[in-house]
Amino acid sequence: TLLASCIQGPLDERVRERIIAETHGNPLALLELPRGLTPAELAGGFALPDARPLADRMERSFLRRVRSLPPNSQQLLLVAAAEPVGDVIPLWRAAERLGVGPDAVAPAEAAELLELGARAQFRHPLVRSAIYRAATPFDRREVHRALAEATDPATDPDRRAWHRAHSAAGLDEAVAGELERSADRARRRGGIAAMAAFLERAAELTPDPARRGARALAAAQAKLDAGAPEAAQALLATAELAPLDELQRARLERRRGQIVFARGRGSDAPPLLLDAARRYEPLDAASARETYVEAFGAAIFAGRESRTGGVLEAAAAARTAPSGPRPPRPVDLLLDGLVKRFTEPYGEALPALTQALHAVAGRDGRSGDEVRWPWTSCPVTPEPIAPELWDDETWHELASHAESLARNAGSLALLPLALEYRACVHLHAAEFAEASALIEEADAISVATGNVPLRYTSLMLLAWRGQEVAALRAIESSLQDATARGEGRAIGLAHYATAVLHNSLGRYQDALAAAQRACAHEDLGFFGWALIELVEAGARSDAREVASHALGQLDERTRASGTDWALGVRARSAALLSDGNTAEALFREAIERLGRSRIAVHLPRARLVYGEWLRRENRRVDAREQLRAAHDTFSRIGAEAFADRAR
């Protein structure tokens, strides 16, 4: 359990048992050791040899002990170090092929380096790395050759292929083909990182330039999905040197756009993905439509910072895309819905978007494989659409599904985004602690993989918690970073978070200015949220005309949606601009509707503004009931500024 808590993605069962055995259950070792292992090593022991110089003092100490042993004992230790899961059967078979007999065991055990019983385990994990890294390339190849010959091709073809790959001194098509055939099986056992390691090594060993280019393209996609954009970029450079056909050239351009998006989420990615989609059109209609959805996703993130036409340009280009397969896939419905959203009135686009979301969520009877696509290549569009439609139930479903899919696949490219969306669902459910834990996990993965961390939910969480100093500092930093990258969506979100913070503090003039900046661009997903803040800030700062205009925009969206979330925030916002019995009826409607939705953060806010209105009406006993309920909820969930306002 402790080991699992510090590892993202799949962990091969045999690798897990080896780590636990070699750390002897030491808690610190269990937490520290995985930090030095790549995802491929964790996935199944599949990784290229690490030939870095020995820098660790403890490793050098172990190595001195190794070099004091007889040569046959040293060779046995190298075989054990190269066998990644501690399986003694292939270990002894390989040792026999190398001329190493059972007498080699005793000196190694006496030196307290190795224990050979039902499994092979080193007395300390660093013994393994010290031995392997200190060996010469020739010795490593010989040991892997012996292990390949000792591994049964019928029961463990993937492990055999991997050892053969390490034993190859040069280009070898037979080994490369074996690795390629093993890649998908490796993914099922060890996740995307294992698959990527197989495909990368297959490309390196391929002698034919055209075949090498095709394998490099496949490896680049796997590396990108595994959260290794730099490795993916290097593989694209390899592919670019190969004689590619037009379809492969389109794939290369698509991968390049995906990498640019993964590294920055700014305004550089949408044009690249649109160009790739156009390249695909005469060659592969299905891939063209998928790439248009990715371009939409990238344009949504670029937002107000788009260098060209942004989502409108994506919609215009995708509108003429070739027809997809029949029946349409979820991704085809998603593309059609997005085109309608940005070319037709909000209410008219709603049915198409709803149908797409239900297909993506698997509500129309589709299998898991059919609904998997929207998260595999460009996981940025399904979840923002759900809050755009005020559909809290589907939002919860999609976020849960994306997180589960990313974890099970070991996709370190997808997982931070999935965790971010899931954290946002928790935030709106007034589950701040759960949201915070997911944000921390997402940030750690992004830093480890070299991708830009998402700050969306973390900014909102600071604002909702009313942590003024920390929130304003984080918002300013996020604005600077997002402006430099051209990530307009992050800029809009920062302004929205600022509006929430100032409304919670009762600084309505500052909230008004921030909300107006947030509403200057219709960011998909949270534009409606910004309108809510603009109505409250305008109503409380004598800017009723601004608030009334915002309410009109909010009214159009929420009435078309018809969910309790939508109609609840609409009633609350309308109540702020109403008087007498009309206002009271709207406040009560808001409380009733929001109480039926998953969006628990807005229920105490409805009670708060209702209580404030009752005080102004000199109904202090009634006001006290609403304000106390609001205060208790805000205090329980950790919304400090809102709680203080209610107090």
XYZ file of C-alpha atoms in Angstrom:
647
model
C 0.000 0.000 0.000
C 2.803 2.425 0.859
C 4.634 1.641 -2.388
C 1.466 2.116 -4.431
C 0.941 5.551 -2.842
C 4.074 6.970 -4.498
C 3.775 5.380 -7.949
C 1.676 6.719 -10.814
C 0.359 4.176 -13.279
C 0.698 0.404 -13.549
C 3.360 -1.504 -11.640
C 4.265 -4.967 -12.862
C 3.412 -7.418 -10.088
C 6.804 -9.124 -10.279
C 8.669 -5.809 -10.185
C 6.578 -4.799 -7.169
C 7.477 -7.975 -5.307
C 11.150 -7.491 -6.140
C 11.163 -3.933 -4.790
C 9.381 -4.940 -1.588
C 11.769 -7.853 -1.067
C 14.919 -5.826 -1.688
C 13.872 -2.934 0.526
C 12.880 -5.399 3.281
C 9.778 -3.290 3.875
C 11.818 -0.246 4.926
C 9.310 2.627 4.612
C 11.829 5.277 3.579
C 13.359 2.990 0.968
C 9.906 2.150 -0.400
C 9.152 5.848 -0.815
C 12.564 6.868 -2.184
C 13.460 3.990 -4.518
C 10.708 4.511 -7.145
C 11.832 8.113 -7.625
C 14.977 6.809 -9.279
C 13.152 4.432 -11.626
C 11.648 5.330 -14.975
C 8.012 4.502 -15.803
C 9.316 1.789 -18.163
C 11.331 0.150 -15.376
C 8.322 0.202 -13.059
C 6.006 -1.085 -15.760
C 7.879 -4.341 -16.179
C 11.602 -3.797 -15.874
C 11.603 -2.595 -19.479
C 14.072 0.218 -19.901
C 17.241 0.972 -21.811
C 20.478 0.388 -19.862
C 21.354 3.238 -17.554
C 25.007 3.948 -18.229
C 25.369 7.028 -16.043
C 28.590 7.149 -13.989
C 28.424 5.844 -10.443
C 28.001 8.914 -8.295
C 26.398 7.544 -5.183
C 28.724 6.845 -2.284
C 26.727 3.802 -1.211
C 26.814 2.358 -4.734
C 30.602 2.762 -4.863
C 30.861 1.001 -1.516
C 28.811 -1.930 -2.787
C 30.867 -2.049 -5.959
C 34.137 -2.383 -4.002
C 32.603 -5.386 -2.246
C 31.553 -6.878 -5.601
C 35.026 -6.524 -7.096
C 36.574 -8.442 -4.205
C 34.645 -11.567 -5.268
C 35.794 -14.325 -7.659
C 35.065 -13.627 -11.353
C 32.322 -16.251 -11.611
C 30.504 -14.719 -8.606
C 30.750 -11.275 -10.196
C 29.263 -12.657 -13.410
C 26.421 -14.318 -11.501
C 25.669 -10.986 -9.839
C 25.544 -9.281 -13.247
C 23.086 -11.900 -14.521
C 20.913 -11.310 -11.453
C 21.111 -7.529 -11.970
C 20.038 -7.843 -15.622
C 17.094 -10.145 -14.791
C 14.528 -7.519 -13.698
C 11.999 -9.562 -11.721
C 14.150 -11.965 -9.674
C 13.076 -15.117 -11.545
C 15.674 -17.774 -10.606
C 14.828 -20.227 -13.429
C 16.056 -18.088 -16.360
C 18.815 -16.766 -14.097
C 20.318 -20.248 -13.579
C 19.804 -21.217 -17.211
C 21.643 -18.078 -18.328
C 24.416 -18.634 -15.775
C 24.896 -22.164 -17.096
C 25.238 -20.855 -20.662
C 27.915 -18.461 -19.422
C 29.780 -21.258 -17.669
C 28.857 -20.116 -14.148
C 28.083 -22.929 -11.709
C 26.354 -23.163 -8.320
C 29.680 -22.601 -6.499
C 29.458 -18.910 -7.496
C 26.605 -18.329 -5.048
C 28.362 -18.756 -1.714
C 30.868 -15.855 -2.020
C 28.079 -13.473 -3.104
C 25.897 -14.513 -0.177
C 28.810 -14.342 2.265
C 29.489 -10.779 1.124
C 25.834 -9.997 1.948
C 25.094 -8.889 -1.599
C 22.654 -11.484 -2.916
C 20.147 -14.000 -1.587
C 19.132 -16.887 -3.847
C 16.130 -18.908 -2.789
C 12.688 -19.091 -4.349
C 13.606 -15.762 -5.961
C 16.772 -13.779 -6.493
C 17.005 -10.627 -4.444
C 19.791 -8.229 -3.651
C 20.380 -7.217 -0.061
C 19.874 -3.591 -1.108
C 18.333 -2.147 -4.316
C 21.451 -0.055 -4.979
C 23.525 -3.219 -5.316
C 21.577 -4.031 -8.499
C 22.110 -0.611 -10.077
C 25.796 -0.464 -9.057
C 26.574 -3.825 -10.652
C 24.671 -3.153 -13.855
C 25.983 0.363 -14.393
C 29.603 -0.620 -13.732
C 29.583 -3.465 -16.281
C 31.085 -2.945 -19.739
C 28.686 -2.746 -22.719
C 30.112 -6.044 -24.004
C 29.498 -7.822 -20.686
C 25.940 -6.468 -20.504
C 25.211 -7.670 -24.048
C 26.578 -11.151 -23.275
C 24.451 -11.452 -20.153
C 21.302 -10.320 -21.985
C 22.062 -12.768 -24.807
C 22.271 -15.615 -22.284
C 19.050 -14.465 -20.585
C 17.259 -14.306 -23.952
C 18.308 -17.849 -24.751
C 17.213 -18.941 -21.272
C 13.751 -17.354 -21.500
C 10.966 -19.544 -22.850
C 9.548 -17.868 -25.995
C 6.199 -19.601 -25.471
C 5.565 -18.426 -21.903
C 7.378 -15.063 -21.876
C 7.985 -13.832 -25.442
C 8.099 -10.173 -24.392
C 10.855 -10.641 -21.812
C 12.820 -12.702 -24.340
C 12.435 -9.994 -26.983
C 13.600 -7.390 -24.505
C 16.740 -9.316 -23.573
C 17.479 -9.929 -27.264
C 17.188 -6.185 -27.861
C 19.751 -5.493 -25.142
C 22.083 -8.117 -26.532
C 22.102 -6.625 -30.036
C 25.368 -4.878 -30.908
C 23.976 -3.203 -34.028
C 20.954 -2.979 -36.318
C 18.855 -6.139 -36.309
C 15.507 -6.391 -38.127
C 14.595 -9.729 -36.571
C 14.902 -8.343 -33.044
C 13.176 -5.076 -34.004
C 10.224 -6.986 -35.462
C 9.981 -9.130 -32.360
C 9.909 -6.015 -30.162
C 7.218 -4.417 -32.303
C 5.038 -7.530 -32.072
C 5.526 -7.600 -28.297
C 4.704 -3.920 -27.742
C 0.940 -4.259 -27.411
C 1.252 -7.216 -25.039
C 3.688 -5.168 -22.959
C 1.104 -2.361 -22.786
C -1.568 -4.703 -21.465
C 0.772 -5.883 -18.709
C 2.817 -2.798 -17.882
C 0.974 0.154 -19.391
C 1.898 2.718 -22.021
C 5.418 3.247 -20.663
C 6.292 -0.398 -21.313
C 4.846 -0.205 -24.823
C 6.792 2.985 -25.532
C 10.053 1.397 -24.400
C 9.538 -1.550 -26.786
C 8.683 0.662 -29.748
C 11.574 3.056 -29.109
C 14.108 0.218 -29.020
C 12.512 -1.366 -32.104
C 13.022 1.894 -34.022
C 16.662 2.096 -32.899
C 17.404 -1.440 -34.152
C 15.614 -1.128 -37.516
C 17.987 -1.132 -40.513
C 15.470 -0.223 -43.254
C 14.979 3.603 -43.320
C 11.287 3.513 -44.294
C 10.418 0.946 -41.661
C 12.497 2.834 -39.089
C 10.476 5.995 -39.806
C 7.164 4.185 -39.311
C 8.319 2.649 -36.037
C 9.722 5.969 -34.815
C 6.323 7.592 -35.435
C 4.544 4.884 -33.442
C 7.102 5.163 -30.636
C 6.719 8.963 -30.567
C 2.982 8.651 -29.952
C 3.528 6.105 -27.191
C 6.204 8.266 -25.552
C 3.898 11.278 -25.688
C 1.051 9.310 -24.096
C 3.479 8.075 -21.437
C 4.305 11.676 -20.495
C 7.718 11.916 -22.175
C 7.403 14.759 -24.736
C 11.169 15.264 -25.073
C 11.698 11.612 -26.002
C 8.745 11.893 -28.401
C 10.334 14.944 -30.019
C 13.630 13.070 -30.517
C 11.770 10.181 -32.169
C 10.004 12.595 -34.515
C 13.413 13.917 -35.545
C 14.407 10.327 -36.355
C 11.217 9.795 -38.343
C 11.742 13.011 -40.275
C 15.007 11.652 -41.695
C 13.170 8.663 -43.162
C 11.378 8.495 -46.536
C 7.794 9.057 -45.348
C 4.679 8.828 -47.479
C 1.973 11.492 -47.340
C -0.063 9.723 -44.670
C 2.999 9.287 -42.470
C 3.879 12.944 -43.030
C 0.402 13.899 -41.787
C 0.928 11.714 -38.703
C 4.261 13.399 -38.047
C 2.710 16.873 -38.210
C -0.088 15.763 -35.891
C 2.400 14.413 -33.344
C 4.356 17.658 -33.544
C 1.218 19.645 -32.749
C 0.385 17.331 -29.863
C 3.888 17.755 -28.408
C 3.716 21.546 -28.683
C 0.356 21.466 -26.901
C 1.672 19.166 -24.159
C 4.665 21.413 -23.525
C 2.838 24.725 -23.326
C -0.928 24.689 -24.085
C -0.434 28.032 -25.792
C -1.232 29.618 -29.133
C 1.411 27.708 -31.135
C -0.406 24.363 -31.136
C -3.761 25.120 -32.879
C -2.282 26.099 -36.299
C -0.075 22.989 -36.308
C -3.007 20.696 -35.570
C -5.256 22.414 -38.123
C -2.566 21.964 -40.797
C -2.235 18.299 -39.847
C -6.015 17.827 -40.057
C -6.057 19.352 -43.557
C -3.219 17.023 -44.612
C -5.269 14.055 -43.459
C -8.459 15.025 -45.336
C -7.718 13.360 -48.716
C -5.945 10.423 -47.071
C -7.787 9.357 -43.889
C -11.136 10.971 -43.078
C -11.395 9.388 -39.607
C -7.963 10.684 -38.546
C -8.758 14.094 -40.032
C -11.829 14.388 -37.819
C -9.914 13.254 -34.735
C -7.237 15.862 -35.424
C -9.855 18.590 -35.845
C -11.140 17.757 -32.351
C -7.568 18.055 -31.056
C -7.237 21.412 -32.813
C -10.489 22.532 -31.146
C -9.093 21.488 -27.763
C -5.857 23.387 -28.343
C -7.792 26.452 -29.545
C -9.976 26.337 -26.422
C -6.843 26.530 -24.279
C -5.330 29.316 -26.386
C -8.580 31.259 -25.914
C -8.209 35.020 -25.994
C -4.496 34.710 -26.815
C -5.096 32.918 -30.142
C -2.839 34.334 -32.832
C -5.337 33.616 -35.590
C -9.063 32.903 -35.486
C -9.039 30.535 -32.511
C -12.101 28.339 -32.041
C -13.949 30.152 -34.833
C -11.198 29.263 -37.294
C -11.242 25.656 -36.052
C -15.023 25.547 -36.476
C -14.857 26.971 -40.004
C -12.186 24.468 -41.045
C -13.896 21.490 -39.401
C -17.252 22.397 -40.946
C -15.960 21.251 -44.340
C -14.225 18.127 -42.983
C -15.058 14.864 -44.754
C -17.799 12.707 -43.308
C -16.725 10.192 -40.714
C -17.565 6.495 -40.472
C -21.129 5.277 -40.019
C -22.435 4.905 -37.415
C -20.602 7.952 -36.067
C -18.049 7.445 -33.319
C -18.171 9.531 -30.122
C -15.360 11.658 -31.517
C -17.406 12.387 -34.662
C -20.387 13.479 -32.567
C -18.033 15.596 -30.463
C -16.668 17.345 -33.552
C -20.146 18.035 -34.935
C -21.264 19.381 -31.551
C -18.263 21.692 -31.262
C -18.813 23.064 -34.762
C -22.441 23.839 -33.888
C -21.449 25.441 -30.572
C -19.272 28.025 -32.295
C -21.351 28.623 -35.415
C -24.938 28.547 -34.091
C -26.812 30.098 -31.127
C -26.151 28.439 -27.762
C -29.599 26.868 -27.420
C -29.531 25.378 -30.930
C -26.133 23.744 -30.338
C -27.214 22.188 -27.042
C -28.843 18.968 -28.375
C -25.797 18.048 -30.498
C -23.387 18.656 -27.624
C -25.575 16.687 -25.226
C -25.710 13.752 -27.635
C -21.912 13.854 -27.979
C -21.379 13.890 -24.219
C -23.734 10.969 -23.689
C -21.860 9.002 -26.362
C -18.497 9.815 -24.783
C -19.844 8.753 -21.393
C -21.016 5.459 -22.907
C -24.679 6.084 -22.177
C -25.823 4.973 -25.633
C -24.668 1.384 -25.256
C -21.177 1.751 -26.706
C -18.319 -0.429 -25.502
C -15.388 0.869 -23.493
C -13.065 0.766 -26.526
C -15.481 2.906 -28.550
C -15.628 5.693 -25.955
C -11.902 5.620 -25.116
C -10.663 7.924 -27.881
C -11.542 11.406 -26.618
C -9.065 11.022 -23.758
C -6.223 9.190 -25.490
C -4.732 11.802 -27.798
C -6.104 15.195 -26.826
C -7.948 14.911 -23.510
C -9.094 18.517 -23.321
C -12.565 18.719 -24.804
C -15.148 16.375 -23.193
C -14.952 17.710 -19.630
C -15.134 21.473 -20.382
C -18.287 20.818 -22.400
C -20.148 19.307 -19.426
C -19.951 22.476 -17.279
C -20.630 24.491 -20.432
C -23.977 22.656 -20.524
C -24.417 22.934 -16.732
C -24.605 19.126 -16.662
C -23.176 18.244 -13.264
C -24.069 14.532 -13.461
C -22.285 13.964 -16.778
C -19.374 16.125 -15.623
C -18.940 13.866 -12.609
C -19.145 10.754 -14.826
C -16.667 12.007 -17.417
C -14.110 13.175 -14.864
C -14.288 9.867 -12.988
C -13.944 7.898 -16.222
C -10.991 9.948 -17.462
C -9.121 9.520 -14.167
C -9.754 5.764 -14.124
C -8.686 5.399 -17.749
C -5.489 7.383 -17.237
C -4.497 5.483 -14.111
C -5.176 2.068 -15.629
C -3.264 2.915 -18.805
C -0.374 4.568 -16.990
C -0.698 7.608 -19.268
C 1.346 10.305 -17.564
C 0.396 12.732 -20.346
C -3.314 12.331 -19.655
C -3.320 11.783 -15.907
C -2.555 15.392 -14.772
C -5.385 16.716 -16.964
C -7.755 14.020 -15.723
C -6.813 14.723 -12.105
C -7.326 18.453 -12.675
C -10.832 17.913 -14.032
C -11.647 15.498 -11.222
C -10.348 18.006 -8.657
C -12.620 20.682 -10.145
C -15.617 18.360 -9.714
C -14.626 17.846 -6.056
C -14.263 21.608 -5.560
C -17.778 22.249 -6.839
C -19.046 19.444 -4.631
C -17.558 21.397 -1.669
C -14.950 18.661 -1.132
C -11.924 20.904 -0.846
C -9.584 18.386 0.815
C -10.152 15.825 -1.943
C -9.585 18.487 -4.590
C -6.354 19.601 -2.940
C -4.946 16.047 -2.872
C -5.606 15.552 -6.579
C -4.060 18.930 -7.435
C -0.871 18.012 -5.588
C -0.684 14.697 -7.423
C -1.238 16.351 -10.812
C 1.463 18.954 -10.132
C 3.968 16.290 -9.083
C 3.405 14.318 -12.289
C 3.649 17.417 -14.492
C 6.937 18.447 -12.894
C 8.329 14.911 -13.204
C 7.397 14.613 -16.892
C 8.473 18.132 -17.872
C 4.998 19.333 -18.867
C 3.482 22.640 -17.783
C 1.409 22.133 -14.590
C -2.221 23.178 -14.761
C -3.113 25.880 -12.234
C -6.827 26.116 -12.943
C -8.357 24.315 -10.006
C -5.603 25.320 -7.595
C -6.368 29.017 -8.254
C -10.091 28.439 -7.822
C -9.494 26.502 -4.617
C -7.404 29.312 -3.114
C -10.113 31.809 -4.096
C -12.979 29.757 -2.684
C -11.026 29.216 0.522
C -10.620 32.992 0.795
C -6.842 32.780 1.281
C -6.236 36.324 0.072
C -2.451 36.664 0.162
C -1.710 33.204 -1.237
C -4.451 33.480 -3.841
C -3.408 36.880 -5.180
C 0.237 35.803 -5.327
C -0.639 32.601 -7.207
C -3.011 34.442 -9.545
C -0.369 37.014 -10.464
C 2.199 34.284 -11.130
C -0.293 32.330 -13.243
C -1.182 35.413 -15.279
C 2.468 36.062 -16.079
C 3.140 32.457 -17.085
C -0.043 32.139 -19.133
C 0.607 35.419 -20.964
C 4.141 34.316 -21.824
C 2.869 30.974 -23.199
C -0.211 32.390 -24.900
C -2.614 30.263 -22.826
C -5.652 32.512 -22.873
C -7.905 30.063 -21.029
C -5.616 30.285 -17.990
C -5.801 34.088 -18.153
C -9.606 34.004 -18.127
C -9.615 31.540 -15.262
C -7.248 33.727 -13.232
C -9.630 36.682 -13.614
C -12.585 34.485 -12.633
C -10.749 33.287 -9.508
C -9.959 36.907 -8.639
C -13.659 37.776 -8.907
C -14.631 34.884 -6.606
C -12.002 35.961 -4.069
C -13.105 39.609 -3.989
C -16.796 38.698 -3.818
C -16.041 36.436 -0.863
C -14.253 39.331 0.846
C -17.095 41.750 0.095
C -14.896 43.906 -2.173
C -17.483 44.221 -4.873
C -15.852 46.951 -6.931
C -12.676 44.859 -7.294
C -14.785 41.787 -8.027
C -16.660 43.717 -10.713
C -13.441 44.665 -12.516
C -12.081 41.112 -12.363
C -15.357 39.560 -13.524
C -15.536 41.953 -16.467
C -12.027 40.892 -17.506
C -13.045 37.244 -17.183
C -16.138 37.833 -19.335
C -14.209 39.654 -22.060
C -13.816 36.284 -23.828
C -16.265 33.365 -23.885
C -14.011 30.666 -22.458
C -15.693 27.297 -22.846
C -16.752 25.772 -19.556
C -16.446 28.652 -17.117
C -17.759 31.726 -18.958
C -21.124 31.131 -17.268
C -19.399 30.919 -13.880
C -17.837 34.334 -14.489
C -21.273 35.757 -15.337
C -22.496 34.632 -11.894
C -19.712 36.633 -10.220
C -20.369 39.612 -12.483
C -24.063 39.719 -11.531
C -23.313 39.641 -7.795
C -20.500 42.186 -8.012
C -22.581 44.520 -10.197
C -25.670 44.227 -7.992
C -23.647 45.063 -4.878
C -21.558 47.915 -6.344
C -24.239 50.081 -7.963
C -23.482 48.763 -11.452
C -26.945 47.356 -12.014
C -26.871 47.948 -15.755
C -23.729 45.793 -16.070
C -25.287 43.170 -13.798
C -28.545 43.167 -15.791
C -26.688 42.614 -19.076
C -24.736 39.737 -17.509
C -27.968 38.243 -16.172
C -29.428 38.330 -19.684
C -26.477 36.322 -21.011
C -26.697 33.915 -18.082
C -30.450 33.557 -18.539
C -30.054 32.453 -22.176
C -27.622 29.666 -21.244
C -29.260 28.409 -18.084
C -32.797 28.275 -19.451
C -31.577 26.315 -22.484
C -29.830 23.846 -20.200
C -32.655 23.345 -17.715
C -30.622 21.480 -15.068
C -31.064 22.249 -11.370
C -27.499 23.634 -11.316
C -28.275 26.023 -14.186
C -31.695 27.135 -12.980
C -30.484 27.378 -9.375
C -27.691 29.857 -10.116
C -30.004 31.718 -12.496
C -32.641 32.126 -9.752
C -30.003 33.290 -7.247
C -28.581 35.810 -9.732
C -32.016 37.106 -10.717
C -32.967 37.482 -7.037
C -30.012 39.848 -6.522
C -31.608 42.224 -9.039
C -35.209 41.798 -7.806
C -37.319 43.170 -4.955
C -40.097 42.087 -2.623
C -41.944 38.833 -3.095
C -40.279 38.218 -6.460
C -36.827 38.294 -4.877
C -37.853 36.003 -2.032
C -39.415 33.450 -4.378
C -36.250 33.419 -6.474
C -34.001 32.980 -3.431
C -36.096 30.040 -2.265
C -36.083 28.509 -5.750
C -32.295 28.814 -5.852
C -31.891 27.040 -2.510
C -34.270 24.271 -3.513
C -32.676 23.637 -6.918
C -29.060 23.850 -5.785
C -29.863 21.482 -2.926
C -30.741 18.850 -5.553
C -27.533 19.271 -7.585
C -23.942 18.139 -7.080
C -22.793 21.773 -7.066
C -22.689 22.136 -3.297
C -20.496 25.267 -3.181
C -23.307 27.466 -4.494
C -25.946 26.341 -2.003
C -24.438 28.199 1.002
C -23.817 31.198 -1.263
C -27.523 31.260 -2.089
C -28.320 31.110 1.627
C -25.771 33.872 2.303
C -27.200 36.394 -0.178
C -30.745 35.458 0.906
C -29.800 36.088 4.541
C -28.210 39.426 3.638
C -31.372 40.411 1.754
C -33.538 39.423 4.742
C -31.415 41.636 7.018
C -31.921 44.568 4.677
C -35.652 43.812 4.865
C -35.360 43.983 8.694
C -36.346 40.315 9.033
C -33.492 39.504 11.371
C -34.865 36.265 12.821
C -35.388 34.823 9.327
C -32.024 36.169 8.255
C -30.294 34.497 11.173
C -31.560 31.072 10.085
C -30.138 31.415 6.555
C -26.896 33.053 7.646
C -26.218 30.455 10.330
C -26.751 27.621 7.814
C -24.422 29.366 5.344
C -21.810 30.017 8.037
C -21.847 26.421 9.248
C -21.379 25.027 5.725
C -18.651 27.500 4.762
C -16.795 26.787 8.016
C -17.054 23.027 7.517
C -15.713 23.026 3.962
C -12.998 25.631 4.621
C -14.366 28.654 2.697
C -12.944 31.103 5.247
C -13.793 34.462 3.659
C -17.356 33.472 2.806
C -17.740 32.106 6.361
C -16.499 35.390 7.795
C -18.900 37.325 5.589
C -21.764 35.150 6.880
C -20.539 35.506 10.485
